[in-house]
Structures are given as structure tokens and as C-alpha cells.
PDB file of C-alpha atoms in Angstrom:
ATOM      1  CA  UNK K   1      24.600 199.130 -22.952  1.00 58.00           C
ATOM      2  CA  UNK K   2      27.668 198.812 -25.052  1.00 52.00           C
ATOM      3  CA  UNK K   3      25.498 198.937 -28.259  1.00 55.00           C
ATOM      4  CA  UNK K   4      24.016 202.222 -27.279  1.00 56.00           C
ATOM      5  CA  UNK K   5      27.428 203.709 -26.601  1.00 52.00           C
ATOM      6  CA  UNK K   6      28.565 202.520 -30.064  1.00 54.00           C
ATOM      7  CA  UNK K   7      25.512 204.051 -31.774  1.00 57.00           C
ATOM      8  CA  UNK K   8      26.103 207.396 -30.050  1.00 57.00           C
ATOM      9  CA  UNK K   9      29.756 207.328 -31.321  1.00 57.00           C
ATOM     10  CA  UNK K  10      28.629 206.727 -34.867  1.00 54.00           C
ATOM     11  CA  UNK K  11      26.040 209.475 -34.647  1.00 56.00           C
ATOM     12  CA  UNK K  12      28.561 211.939 -33.328  1.00 58.00           C
ATOM     13  CA  UNK K  13      31.039 211.108 -36.212  1.00 55.00           C
ATOM     14  CA  UNK K  14      28.218 211.703 -38.797  1.00 53.00           C
ATOM     15  CA  UNK K  15      27.399 215.117 -37.182  1.00 53.00           C
ATOM     16  CA  UNK K  16      31.026 216.130 -37.175  1.00 56.00           C
ATOM     17  CA  UNK K  17      31.271 215.281 -40.840  1.00 50.00           C
ATOM     18  CA  UNK K  18      28.151 217.243 -41.644  1.00 53.00           C
ATOM     19  CA  UNK K  19      29.530 220.173 -39.648  1.00 52.00           C
ATOM     20  CA  UNK K  20      32.721 220.087 -41.432  1.00 49.00           C
ATOM     21  CA  UNK K  21      31.237 219.841 -44.799  1.00 49.00           C
ATOM     22  CA  UNK K  22      28.317 222.292 -44.004  1.00 48.00           C
ATOM     23  CA  UNK K  23      25.395 221.997 -46.079  1.00 46.00           C
ATOM     24  CA  UNK K  24      27.298 220.833 -49.156  1.00 49.00           C
ATOM     25  CA  UNK K  25      27.139 216.883 -48.042  1.00 55.00           C
ATOM     26  CA  UNK K  26      25.675 215.014 -50.858  1.00 80.00           C
ATOM     27  CA  UNK K  27      23.195 212.290 -50.575  1.00 87.00           C
ATOM     28  CA  UNK K  28      25.758 209.585 -51.932  1.00 85.00           C
ATOM     29  CA  UNK K  29      28.166 210.477 -49.289  1.00 84.00           C
ATOM     30  CA  UNK K  30      25.534 210.293 -46.660  1.00 85.00           C
ATOM     31  CA  UNK K  31      24.582 206.800 -47.711  1.00 86.00           C
ATOM     32  CA  UNK K  32      28.201 205.729 -47.815  1.00 88.00           C
ATOM     33  CA  UNK K  33      28.745 206.921 -44.309  1.00 85.00           C
ATOM     34  CA  UNK K  34      25.519 205.271 -43.132  1.00 87.00           C
ATOM     35  CA  UNK K  35      26.491 201.986 -44.635  1.00 88.00           C
ATOM     36  CA  UNK K  36      29.876 202.137 -43.126  1.00 86.00           C
ATOM     37  CA  UNK K  37      28.219 202.912 -39.694  1.00 88.00           C
ATOM     38  CA  UNK K  38      25.986 199.932 -40.105  1.00 87.00           C
ATOM     39  CA  UNK K  39      28.826 197.631 -40.938  1.00 87.00           C
ATOM     40  CA  UNK K  40      30.741 198.960 -37.912  1.00 89.00           C
ATOM     41  CA  UNK K  41      27.648 198.239 -35.860  1.00 88.00           C
ATOM     42  CA  UNK K  42      27.400 194.806 -37.261  1.00 89.00           C
ATOM     43  CA  UNK K  43      31.011 194.121 -36.625  1.00 87.00           C
ATOM     44  CA  UNK K  44      30.587 195.484 -33.155  1.00 88.00           C
ATOM     45  CA  UNK K  45      27.605 193.306 -32.458  1.00 88.00           C
ATOM     46  CA  UNK K  46      29.553 190.264 -33.844  1.00 90.00           C
ATOM     47  CA  UNK K  47      32.476 191.126 -31.526  1.00 90.00           C
ATOM     48  CA  UNK K  48      30.092 191.471 -28.564  1.00 90.00           C
ATOM     49  CA  UNK K  49      28.560 188.139 -29.403  1.00 90.00           C
ATOM     50  CA  UNK K  50      31.997 186.538 -29.604  1.00 89.00           C
ATOM     51  CA  UNK K  51      32.907 188.330 -26.329  1.00 89.00           C
ATOM     52  CA  UNK K  52      29.920 186.968 -24.603  1.00 91.00           C
ATOM     53  CA  UNK K  53      30.557 183.370 -25.947  1.00 88.00           C
ATOM     54  CA  UNK K  54      34.233 183.656 -24.870  1.00 89.00           C
ATOM     55  CA  UNK K  55      33.122 184.951 -21.405  1.00 90.00           C
ATOM     56  CA  UNK K  56      30.630 182.098 -20.954  1.00 90.00           C
ATOM     57  CA  UNK K  57      33.118 179.560 -22.225  1.00 86.00           C
ATOM     58  CA  UNK K  58      35.660 181.010 -19.784  1.00 88.00           C
ATOM     59  CA  UNK K  59      33.170 180.630 -16.925  1.00 88.00           C
ATOM     60  CA  UNK K  60      32.405 177.124 -17.929  1.00 90.00           C
ATOM     61  CA  UNK K  61      35.926 176.225 -18.152  1.00 88.00           C
ATOM     62  CA  UNK K  62      36.658 177.972 -14.752  1.00 87.00           C
ATOM     63  CA  UNK K  63      33.723 175.980 -13.287  1.00 89.00           C
ATOM     64  CA  UNK K  64      35.103 172.692 -14.933  1.00 86.00           C
ATOM     65  CA  UNK K  65      38.673 173.620 -13.735  1.00 88.00           C
ATOM     66  CA  UNK K  66      37.270 174.053 -10.173  1.00 89.00           C
ATOM     67  CA  UNK K  67      35.468 170.698 -10.390  1.00 89.00           C
ATOM     68  CA  UNK K  68      38.593 169.056 -11.771  1.00 88.00           C
ATOM     69  CA  UNK K  69      40.696 170.409  -9.100  1.00 88.00           C
ATOM     70  CA  UNK K  70      38.261 169.262  -6.463  1.00 87.00           C
ATOM     71  CA  UNK K  71      38.156 165.840  -8.047  1.00 86.00           C
ATOM     72  CA  UNK K  72      41.909 165.840  -8.245  1.00 85.00           C
ATOM     73  CA  UNK K  73      42.037 166.886  -4.512  1.00 87.00           C
ATOM     74  CA  UNK K  74      39.542 164.164  -3.610  1.00 87.00           C
ATOM     75  CA  UNK K  75      41.506 161.638  -5.622  1.00 87.00           C
ATOM     76  CA  UNK K  76      44.807 162.726  -3.959  1.00 86.00           C
ATOM     77  CA  UNK K  77      43.082 162.389  -0.568  1.00 89.00           C
ATOM     78  CA  UNK K  78      41.544 158.978  -1.571  1.00 86.00           C
ATOM     79  CA  UNK K  79      44.982 157.893  -2.939  1.00 84.00           C
ATOM     80  CA  UNK K  80      46.712 158.936   0.328  1.00 86.00           C
ATOM     81  CA  UNK K  81      44.082 156.892   2.251  1.00 86.00           C
ATOM     82  CA  UNK K  82      44.767 153.947   0.003  1.00 86.00           C
ATOM     83  CA  UNK K  83      48.504 154.289   0.223  1.00 87.00           C
ATOM     84  CA  UNK K  84      48.065 154.375   4.060  1.00 88.00           C
ATOM     85  CA  UNK K  85      45.810 151.397   3.921  1.00 87.00           C
ATOM     86  CA  UNK K  86      48.218 149.575   1.591  1.00 85.00           C
ATOM     87  CA  UNK K  87      51.161 150.341   3.833  1.00 86.00           C
ATOM     88  CA  UNK K  88      49.253 149.155   6.866  1.00 89.00           C
ATOM     89  CA  UNK K  89      48.297 145.944   5.021  1.00 87.00           C
ATOM     90  CA  UNK K  90      51.787 145.537   4.001  1.00 86.00           C
ATOM     91  CA  UNK K  91      53.009 145.921   7.528  1.00 86.00           C
ATOM     92  CA  UNK K  92      50.398 143.487   8.691  1.00 86.00           C
ATOM     93  CA  UNK K  93      51.354 141.065   5.841  1.00 87.00           C
ATOM     94  CA  UNK K  94      55.014 141.403   6.815  1.00 89.00           C
ATOM     95  CA  UNK K  95      54.185 140.681  10.481  1.00 88.00           C
ATOM     96  CA  UNK K  96      52.060 137.638   9.460  1.00 92.00           C
ATOM     97  CA  UNK K  97      54.926 136.404   7.232  1.00 92.00           C
ATOM     98  CA  UNK K  98      57.373 136.842  10.037  1.00 91.00           C
ATOM     99  CA  UNK K  99      55.133 135.033  12.486  1.00 90.00           C
ATOM    100  CA  UNK K 100      54.600 132.301   9.997  1.00 91.00           C
ATOM    101  CA  UNK K 101      58.267 131.961   9.344  1.00 91.00           C
ATOM    102  CA  UNK K 102      58.994 131.708  13.066  1.00 90.00           C
ATOM    103  CA  UNK K 103      56.234 129.197  13.488  1.00 92.00           C
ATOM    104  CA  UNK K 104      57.586 127.175  10.558  1.00 91.00           C
ATOM    105  CA  UNK K 105      60.961 127.241  12.031  1.00 90.00           C
ATOM    106  CA  UNK K 106      59.654 126.204  15.424  1.00 91.00           C
ATOM    107  CA  UNK K 107      57.626 123.368  13.802  1.00 91.00           C
ATOM    108  CA  UNK K 108      60.611 122.157  11.855  1.00 90.00           C
ATOM    109  CA  UNK K 109      62.725 122.232  15.048  1.00 93.00           C
ATOM    110  CA  UNK K 110      59.976 120.191  16.874  1.00 90.00           C
ATOM    111  CA  UNK K 111      59.707 117.816  13.949  1.00 94.00           C
ATOM    112  CA  UNK K 112      63.429 117.271  14.029  1.00 90.00           C
ATOM    113  CA  UNK K 113      63.356 116.783  17.702  1.00 90.00           C
ATOM    114  CA  UNK K 114      60.460 114.275  17.550  1.00 91.00           C
ATOM    115  CA  UNK K 115      62.168 112.479  14.651  1.00 93.00           C
ATOM    116  CA  UNK K 116      65.272 112.051  16.835  1.00 91.00           C
ATOM    117  CA  UNK K 117      63.181 110.917  19.736  1.00 92.00           C
ATOM    118  CA  UNK K 118      61.345 108.436  17.413  1.00 88.00           C
ATOM    119  CA  UNK K 119      64.673 107.168  16.153  1.00 88.00           C
ATOM    120  CA  UNK K 120      65.775 106.607  19.741  1.00 91.00           C
ATOM    121  CA  UNK K 121      62.457 104.991  20.733  1.00 92.00           C
ATOM    122  CA  UNK K 122      62.659 102.801  17.580  1.00 87.00           C
ATOM    123  CA  UNK K 123      66.145 101.623  18.490  1.00 87.00           C
ATOM    124  CA  UNK K 124      65.159 101.044  22.031  1.00 87.00           C
ATOM    125  CA  UNK K 125      62.101  99.027  20.757  1.00 88.00           C
ATOM    126  CA  UNK K 126      64.239  97.063  18.440  1.00 85.00           C
ATOM    127  CA  UNK K 127      66.615  96.358  21.395  1.00 86.00           C
ATOM    128  CA  UNK K 128      63.674  95.462  23.730  1.00 79.00           C
ATOM    129  CA  UNK K 129      62.281  93.111  21.185  1.00 83.00           C
ATOM    130  CA  UNK K 130      65.589  91.498  20.661  1.00 82.00           C
ATOM    131  CA  UNK K 131      66.170  91.181  24.430  1.00 77.00           C
ATOM    132  CA  UNK K 132      62.534  89.777  24.731  1.00 74.00           C
ATOM    133  CA  UNK K 133      63.180  87.223  22.108  1.00 77.00           C
ATOM    134  CA  UNK K 134      66.465  86.246  23.739  1.00 76.00           C
ATOM    135  CA  UNK K 135      64.610  86.023  27.127  1.00 72.00           C
ATOM    136  CA  UNK K 136      61.855  83.914  25.696  1.00 76.00           C
ATOM    137  CA  UNK K 137      64.429  81.675  23.905  1.00 79.00           C
ATOM    138  CA  UNK K 138      66.337  81.307  27.194  1.00 77.00           C
ATOM    139  CA  UNK K 139      63.182  80.460  29.171  1.00 74.00           C
ATOM    140  CA  UNK K 140      62.221  77.998  26.394  1.00 81.00           C
ATOM    141  CA  UNK K 141      65.694  76.276  26.814  1.00 82.00           C
ATOM    142  CA  UNK K 142      64.999  76.124  30.434  1.00 81.00           C
ATOM    143  CA  UNK K 143      61.626  74.746  29.960  1.00 81.00           C
ATOM    144  CA  UNK K 144      63.029  72.009  27.643  1.00 86.00           C
ATOM    145  CA  UNK K 145      65.748  71.200  30.180  1.00 81.00           C
ATOM    146  CA  UNK K 146      63.015  70.974  33.040  1.00 80.00           C
ATOM    147  CA  UNK K 147      60.657  68.844  30.899  1.00 83.00           C
ATOM    148  CA  UNK K 148      63.582  66.437  29.946  1.00 83.00           C
ATOM    149  CA  UNK K 149      64.803  66.253  33.666  1.00 77.00           C
ATOM    150  CA  UNK K 150      61.324  65.774  35.185  1.00 77.00           C
ATOM    151  CA  UNK K 151      59.977  63.553  32.434  1.00 82.00           C
ATOM    152  CA  UNK K 152      59.149  60.788  34.902  1.00 80.00           C
ATOM    153  CA  UNK K 153      57.402  63.045  37.422  1.00 82.00           C
ATOM    154  CA  UNK K 154      55.510  64.768  34.570  1.00 83.00           C
ATOM    155  CA  UNK K 155      54.165  61.503  33.256  1.00 85.00           C
ATOM    156  CA  UNK K 156      52.945  60.681  36.793  1.00 82.00           C
ATOM    157  CA  UNK K 157      51.151  63.957  37.031  1.00 81.00           C
ATOM    158  CA  UNK K 158      53.370  65.114  39.990  1.00 82.00           C
ATOM    159  CA  UNK K 159      54.787  67.941  38.157  1.00 88.00           C
ATOM    160  CA  UNK K 160      53.384  70.310  35.543  1.00 88.00           C
ATOM    161  CA  UNK K 161      55.647  72.722  33.679  1.00 88.00           C
ATOM    162  CA  UNK K 162      54.078  75.643  31.709  1.00 88.00           C
ATOM    163  CA  UNK K 163      55.665  78.496  29.677  1.00 84.00           C
ATOM    164  CA  UNK K 164      54.008  81.730  28.713  1.00 82.00           C
ATOM    165  CA  UNK K 165      56.394  84.056  26.734  1.00 79.00           C
ATOM    166  CA  UNK K 166      59.216  84.678  29.248  1.00 76.00           C
ATOM    167  CA  UNK K 167      57.274  83.414  32.222  1.00 84.00           C
ATOM    168  CA  UNK K 168      57.805  79.732  33.304  1.00 87.00           C
ATOM    169  CA  UNK K 169      55.881  77.952  36.053  1.00 90.00           C
ATOM    170  CA  UNK K 170      56.822  74.637  37.684  1.00 91.00           C
ATOM    171  CA  UNK K 171      53.858  73.268  39.484  1.00 92.00           C
ATOM    172  CA  UNK K 172      54.672  70.538  42.097  1.00 92.00           C
ATOM    173  CA  UNK K 173      51.865  68.714  43.871  1.00 91.00           C
ATOM    174  CA  UNK K 174      52.339  68.658  47.561  1.00 91.00           C
ATOM    175  CA  UNK K 175      52.740  64.848  47.936  1.00 91.00           C
ATOM    176  CA  UNK K 176      56.027  64.946  45.952  1.00 91.00           C
ATOM    177  CA  UNK K 177      57.539  67.346  48.512  1.00 94.00           C
ATOM    178  CA  UNK K 178      55.755  67.008  51.741  1.00 93.00           C
ATOM    179  CA  UNK K 179      54.146  64.470  53.997  1.00 91.00           C
ATOM    180  CA  UNK K 180      50.501  65.219  54.889  1.00 88.00           C
ATOM    181  CA  UNK K 181      50.255  68.170  57.165  1.00 88.00           C
ATOM    182  CA  UNK K 182      53.886  68.714  57.228  1.00 92.00           C
ATOM    183  CA  UNK K 183      55.947  71.687  55.969  1.00 95.00           C
ATOM    184  CA  UNK K 184      59.462  70.052  55.963  1.00 96.00           C
ATOM    185  CA  UNK K 185      60.609  68.951  52.580  1.00 96.00           C
ATOM    186  CA  UNK K 186      60.978  65.116  52.558  1.00 95.00           C
ATOM    187  CA  UNK K 187      64.044  63.322  51.003  1.00 95.00           C
ATOM    188  CA  UNK K 188      62.435  62.463  47.707  1.00 92.00           C
ATOM    189  CA  UNK K 189      61.074  66.075  47.483  1.00 93.00           C
ATOM    190  CA  UNK K 190      64.730  67.263  48.098  1.00 95.00           C
ATOM    191  CA  UNK K 191      66.020  65.325  45.136  1.00 93.00           C
ATOM    192  CA  UNK K 192      63.263  66.888  42.946  1.00 93.00           C
ATOM    193  CA  UNK K 193      64.072  70.353  44.140  1.00 94.00           C
ATOM    194  CA  UNK K 194      67.742  69.743  43.604  1.00 94.00           C
ATOM    195  CA  UNK K 195      67.212  68.766  39.901  1.00 92.00           C
ATOM    196  CA  UNK K 196      64.840  71.796  39.371  1.00 92.00           C
ATOM    197  CA  UNK K 197      67.144  74.139  41.262  1.00 92.00           C
ATOM    198  CA  UNK K 198      70.305  73.273  39.283  1.00 91.00           C
ATOM    199  CA  UNK K 199      68.466  74.212  36.078  1.00 90.00           C
ATOM    200  CA  UNK K 200      66.903  77.397  37.526  1.00 88.00           C
ATOM    201  CA  UNK K 201      70.245  78.470  38.954  1.00 89.00           C
ATOM    202  CA  UNK K 202      71.555  78.934  35.546  1.00 86.00           C
ATOM    203  CA  UNK K 203      69.026  81.579  34.722  1.00 84.00           C
ATOM    204  CA  UNK K 204      70.527  84.509  36.492  1.00 83.00           C
ATOM    205  CA  UNK K 205      68.447  87.308  34.892  1.00 83.00           C
ATOM    206  CA  UNK K 206      65.086  86.056  36.325  1.00 86.00           C
ATOM    207  CA  UNK K 207      63.295  86.420  39.586  1.00 92.00           C
ATOM    208  CA  UNK K 208      62.111  83.196  41.278  1.00 93.00           C
ATOM    209  CA  UNK K 209      58.878  83.378  43.058  1.00 96.00           C
ATOM    210  CA  UNK K 210      57.828  80.368  45.292  1.00 97.00           C
ATOM    211  CA  UNK K 211      54.182  80.165  46.094  1.00 96.00           C
ATOM    212  CA  UNK K 212      52.516  77.868  48.535  1.00 96.00           C
ATOM    213  CA  UNK K 213      48.858  76.820  47.991  1.00 96.00           C
ATOM    214  CA  UNK K 214      46.436  74.507  49.884  1.00 95.00           C
ATOM    215  CA  UNK K 215      42.893  73.127  49.411  1.00 95.00           C
ATOM    216  CA  UNK K 216      39.987  74.463  51.499  1.00 96.00           C
ATOM    217  CA  UNK K 217      40.153  71.795  54.158  1.00 94.00           C
ATOM    218  CA  UNK K 218      40.749  73.436  57.550  1.00 94.00           C
ATOM    219  CA  UNK K 219      43.850  72.539  59.560  1.00 93.00           C
ATOM    220  CA  UNK K 220      43.200  69.433  61.885  1.00 90.00           C
ATOM    221  CA  UNK K 221      43.136  69.931  65.631  1.00 91.00           C
ATOM    222  CA  UNK K 222      46.374  68.004  66.038  1.00 90.00           C
ATOM    223  CA  UNK K 223      48.144  70.580  63.846  1.00 90.00           C
ATOM    224  CA  UNK K 224      46.621  73.813  65.002  1.00 90.00           C
ATOM    225  CA  UNK K 225      49.443  74.482  67.450  1.00 92.00           C
ATOM    226  CA  UNK K 226      51.938  74.387  64.563  1.00 93.00           C
ATOM    227  CA  UNK K 227      49.769  75.788  61.776  1.00 95.00           C
ATOM    228  CA  UNK K 228      46.719  77.620  63.091  1.00 95.00           C
ATOM    229  CA  UNK K 229      45.374  78.068  59.422  1.00 96.00           C
ATOM    230  CA  UNK K 230      46.200  77.122  55.919  1.00 96.00           C
ATOM    231  CA  UNK K 231      47.872  80.514  55.575  1.00 97.00           C
ATOM    232  CA  UNK K 232      50.539  79.488  57.874  1.00 96.00           C
ATOM    233  CA  UNK K 233      50.990  76.072  56.303  1.00 96.00           C
ATOM    234  CA  UNK K 234      51.125  77.466  52.739  1.00 97.00           C
ATOM    235  CA  UNK K 235      53.721  80.134  53.866  1.00 97.00           C
ATOM    236  CA  UNK K 236      55.820  77.608  55.831  1.00 97.00           C
ATOM    237  CA  UNK K 237      56.034  75.221  52.848  1.00 97.00           C
ATOM    238  CA  UNK K 238      56.995  77.956  50.404  1.00 97.00           C
ATOM    239  CA  UNK K 239      59.651  79.264  52.904  1.00 97.00           C
ATOM    240  CA  UNK K 240      61.177  75.786  53.398  1.00 97.00           C
ATOM    241  CA  UNK K 241      61.433  75.214  49.604  1.00 97.00           C
ATOM    242  CA  UNK K 242      63.116  78.572  49.348  1.00 97.00           C
ATOM    243  CA  UNK K 243      65.514  77.783  52.114  1.00 97.00           C
ATOM    244  CA  UNK K 244      66.508  74.430  50.338  1.00 97.00           C
ATOM    245  CA  UNK K 245      67.173  76.124  47.070  1.00 96.00           C
ATOM    246  CA  UNK K 246      69.254  78.771  48.715  1.00 96.00           C
ATOM    247  CA  UNK K 247      71.178  76.553  51.240  1.00 95.00           C
ATOM    248  CA  UNK K 248      71.526  73.356  49.283  1.00 95.00           C
ATOM    249  CA  UNK K 249      71.428  74.319  45.633  1.00 94.00           C
ATOM    250  CA  UNK K 250      73.127  77.715  45.981  1.00 95.00           C
ATOM    251  CA  UNK K 251      70.645  79.951  44.272  1.00 94.00           C
ATOM    252  CA  UNK K 252      71.200  83.579  45.075  1.00 93.00           C
ATOM    253  CA  UNK K 253      68.669  84.513  47.778  1.00 94.00           C
ATOM    254  CA  UNK K 254      68.268  87.987  46.258  1.00 92.00           C
ATOM    255  CA  UNK K 255      66.475  86.369  43.410  1.00 92.00           C
ATOM    256  CA  UNK K 256      63.956  84.454  45.445  1.00 94.00           C
ATOM    257  CA  UNK K 257      60.676  85.636  46.980  1.00 95.00           C
ATOM    258  CA  UNK K 258      58.095  83.571  48.784  1.00 97.00           C
ATOM    259  CA  UNK K 259      54.314  83.935  49.280  1.00 96.00           C
ATOM    260  CA  UNK K 260      51.646  81.771  50.860  1.00 97.00           C
ATOM    261  CA  UNK K 261      48.166  81.979  49.488  1.00 97.00           C
ATOM    262  CA  UNK K 262      46.312  79.263  51.503  1.00 96.00           C
ATOM    263  CA  UNK K 263      43.238  78.234  49.515  1.00 96.00           C
ATOM    264  CA  UNK K 264      42.639  81.642  47.757  1.00 96.00           C
ATOM    265  CA  UNK K 265      44.088  80.744  44.365  1.00 95.00           C
ATOM    266  CA  UNK K 266      42.791  77.299  43.440  1.00 96.00           C
ATOM    267  CA  UNK K 267      43.343  75.841  39.967  1.00 93.00           C
ATOM    268  CA  UNK K 268      40.753  73.352  40.223  1.00 94.00           C
ATOM    269  CA  UNK K 269      37.439  72.716  42.158  1.00 95.00           C
ATOM    270  CA  UNK K 270      37.690  71.780  45.784  1.00 96.00           C
ATOM    271  CA  UNK K 271      34.545  69.703  45.540  1.00 96.00           C
ATOM    272  CA  UNK K 272      36.405  66.509  44.471  1.00 96.00           C
ATOM    273  CA  UNK K 273      39.471  64.684  45.817  1.00 94.00           C
ATOM    274  CA  UNK K 274      41.316  64.976  42.625  1.00 94.00           C
ATOM    275  CA  UNK K 275      40.712  68.832  42.502  1.00 95.00           C
ATOM    276  CA  UNK K 276      41.775  69.214  46.070  1.00 94.00           C
ATOM    277  CA  UNK K 277      44.919  67.356  45.232  1.00 93.00           C
ATOM    278  CA  UNK K 278      45.742  69.640  42.337  1.00 93.00           C
ATOM    279  CA  UNK K 279      45.121  72.690  44.499  1.00 95.00           C
ATOM    280  CA  UNK K 280      47.635  71.543  47.233  1.00 95.00           C
ATOM    281  CA  UNK K 281      50.769  72.528  45.425  1.00 95.00           C
ATOM    282  CA  UNK K 282      53.938  74.514  45.337  1.00 95.00           C
ATOM    283  CA  UNK K 283      54.528  76.800  42.317  1.00 95.00           C
ATOM    284  CA  UNK K 284      57.946  77.839  41.382  1.00 93.00           C
ATOM    285  CA  UNK K 285      57.545  80.864  39.006  1.00 93.00           C
ATOM    286  CA  UNK K 286      60.356  82.136  36.849  1.00 88.00           C
ATOM    287  CA  UNK K 287      59.575  85.808  35.911  1.00 86.00           C
ATOM    288  CA  UNK K 288      61.570  88.865  34.585  1.00 82.00           C
ATOM    289  CA  UNK K 289      63.493  90.898  37.257  1.00 75.00           C
ATOM    290  CA  UNK K 290      61.468  93.934  36.521  1.00 62.00           C
ATOM    291  CA  UNK K 291      58.065  92.550  37.249  1.00 50.00           C
ATOM    292  CA  UNK K 292      56.537  94.093  40.459  1.00 49.00           C
ATOM    293  CA  UNK K 293      55.105  91.467  42.611  1.00 44.00           C
ATOM    294  CA  UNK K 294      53.846  91.778  46.191  1.00 38.00           C
ATOM    295  CA  UNK K 295      55.840  89.052  47.771  1.00 42.00           C
ATOM    296  CA  UNK K 296      57.721  88.246  51.006  1.00 42.00           C
ATOM    297  CA  UNK K 297      61.574  88.088  50.331  1.00 44.00           C
ATOM    298  CA  UNK K 298      63.079  84.816  51.323  1.00 44.00           C
ATOM    299  CA  UNK K 299      64.940  84.689  54.533  1.00 42.00           C
ATOM    300  CA  UNK K 300      68.654  83.629  54.420  1.00 44.00           C
TER     301      UNK K 300
END
């Protein structure tokens, strides 16, 4: 369309020139004007081409700009999302760090507390071991004193003295203390109890348990009125030994307990005379004060 307009303009100019010059326009002038018109047309075509190229390039640039703006907008939105996510992660991380810090502080406090408790327990353990060793040593001294004092009776088999850590047992066969079927301590038995008691009296931090034991032979008819069963006989013998140690030797009654076991705790077989003789016995047991035993307290 633009080219047609340009051609018409050129043609009009030529006509005007011819009109002005009349019929006197020469061929050379015509050719000159025609060449000039062609050049102008070529220049116009070139300009139109450039204009078209520029217009297309502008459109392409506008399209590219639109795309770039959209990409930028998308990137800004994505960046905003990333920043929000990062902020959320940072907040979460800060919370985790704060929680871990508190947990670490709590654990350090607990560890410190446990270390203090462990230190106390360790010291208590050391003290307990020391006291235990002292107690065992004291019982060992008592054991040695009893063995030395009762050497004759031990050799005769009338007394057996045993020590296990801080527990000491004096096992006296019944014939050294009692007449057959009796619960009263005889004179020779009193002498033995006095020697034993004088040594035990020095050990004030121990409990003294006196146990009465019998064999499995039932009580004879002539003694049933006094001792219906071996339970009564074993209990009576243990009680009389306790009374002697309290009344004659002077041992604190709060330290003494008695128990009668009849034939329920034999240390030998009841099928032989020798075994029965060993089972008929009084056991004086020296034990720590804190040991719980089911016993009958001695009567003052």
C-alpha cells in the first residue's frame, strides 16, 4: 500500500514538471527525472524493508521482554516461597537448637546430680566395707578367745565354734548343759555358759540368738506333763540359757532372743546315736544387730 502511494507521488511530480515546461521537456531530462524517481523508489523500498525488520524485531523484543518479565515474576514468587521456607526452616532449626540446649543442660544437671549421688554411695560403700571388715575382725577376735577358752570342751567334741564372716556360732551339745530330759542348766553347764558369756558380753554391737534343738525321739510319758513335745523342751532349754546369761553373766537382755526348733533343723542324721547326740544341742549365734530374724525375745 505504501509503495503504491509513493509511485503516485512520483508520477504526479513528473506530470507537474511536464506541465510547467510544456512540450519543451527534452528526453535527457525525462531520463534524469525517471532515474531519480527509481532511486527514490529503491530508497523507499529499502526504508520500508528496514521498517518492517525493525517492527518485527520490536515485536520479538516485546515478546521476549514479556517472557523475561514473566520469568522474573515467577522467579520472584519462587524466591519468596524459598525465603518463606528458609525462614520456617530457620525457625524450626532455632527451636530444635533451643530444645537440644535445654535437654543438654538438663542432662548435665542430672549427670552432676548422679555423680554427687555416686560419690555419696561410694563413700558409704567404703565406710560399710570398713565397718564390715572391723566387724569381721572383732568376731574373729571373739572366735579366737572362745576357742582358747573352750579348748578342752572343743577337743572332747562337746563344743563346736564356727565363724562365717561376721556371724559366729557356738554349738553346745545338750549333755554339757542339761541332764537327760531336763531344761534346767546343771552346774557344769553354768560354768561353761559363764565362760562363754563373759566373752560374748564384750561384743556390744551384736545380737545374740539362742536356739534350742532336739533329736526326733518323742518326749517320754514321764515327762509329757512338763514338756508335751520337743517344741516345749527345746524352747525351755533356750530360755533357761538366756536367763542365765542375763541374770548371772549380766548380758543386756535387749541383745538376746530365743527360739525353740524341736527336731526341725537337724545338723546330722537321726538314724544313728551319734547323729542324734549332735542334733540335741544349744546354738548361741552372734549376728549383726540389723539382721531380721523371727525370734522370741528373751524374758527378763
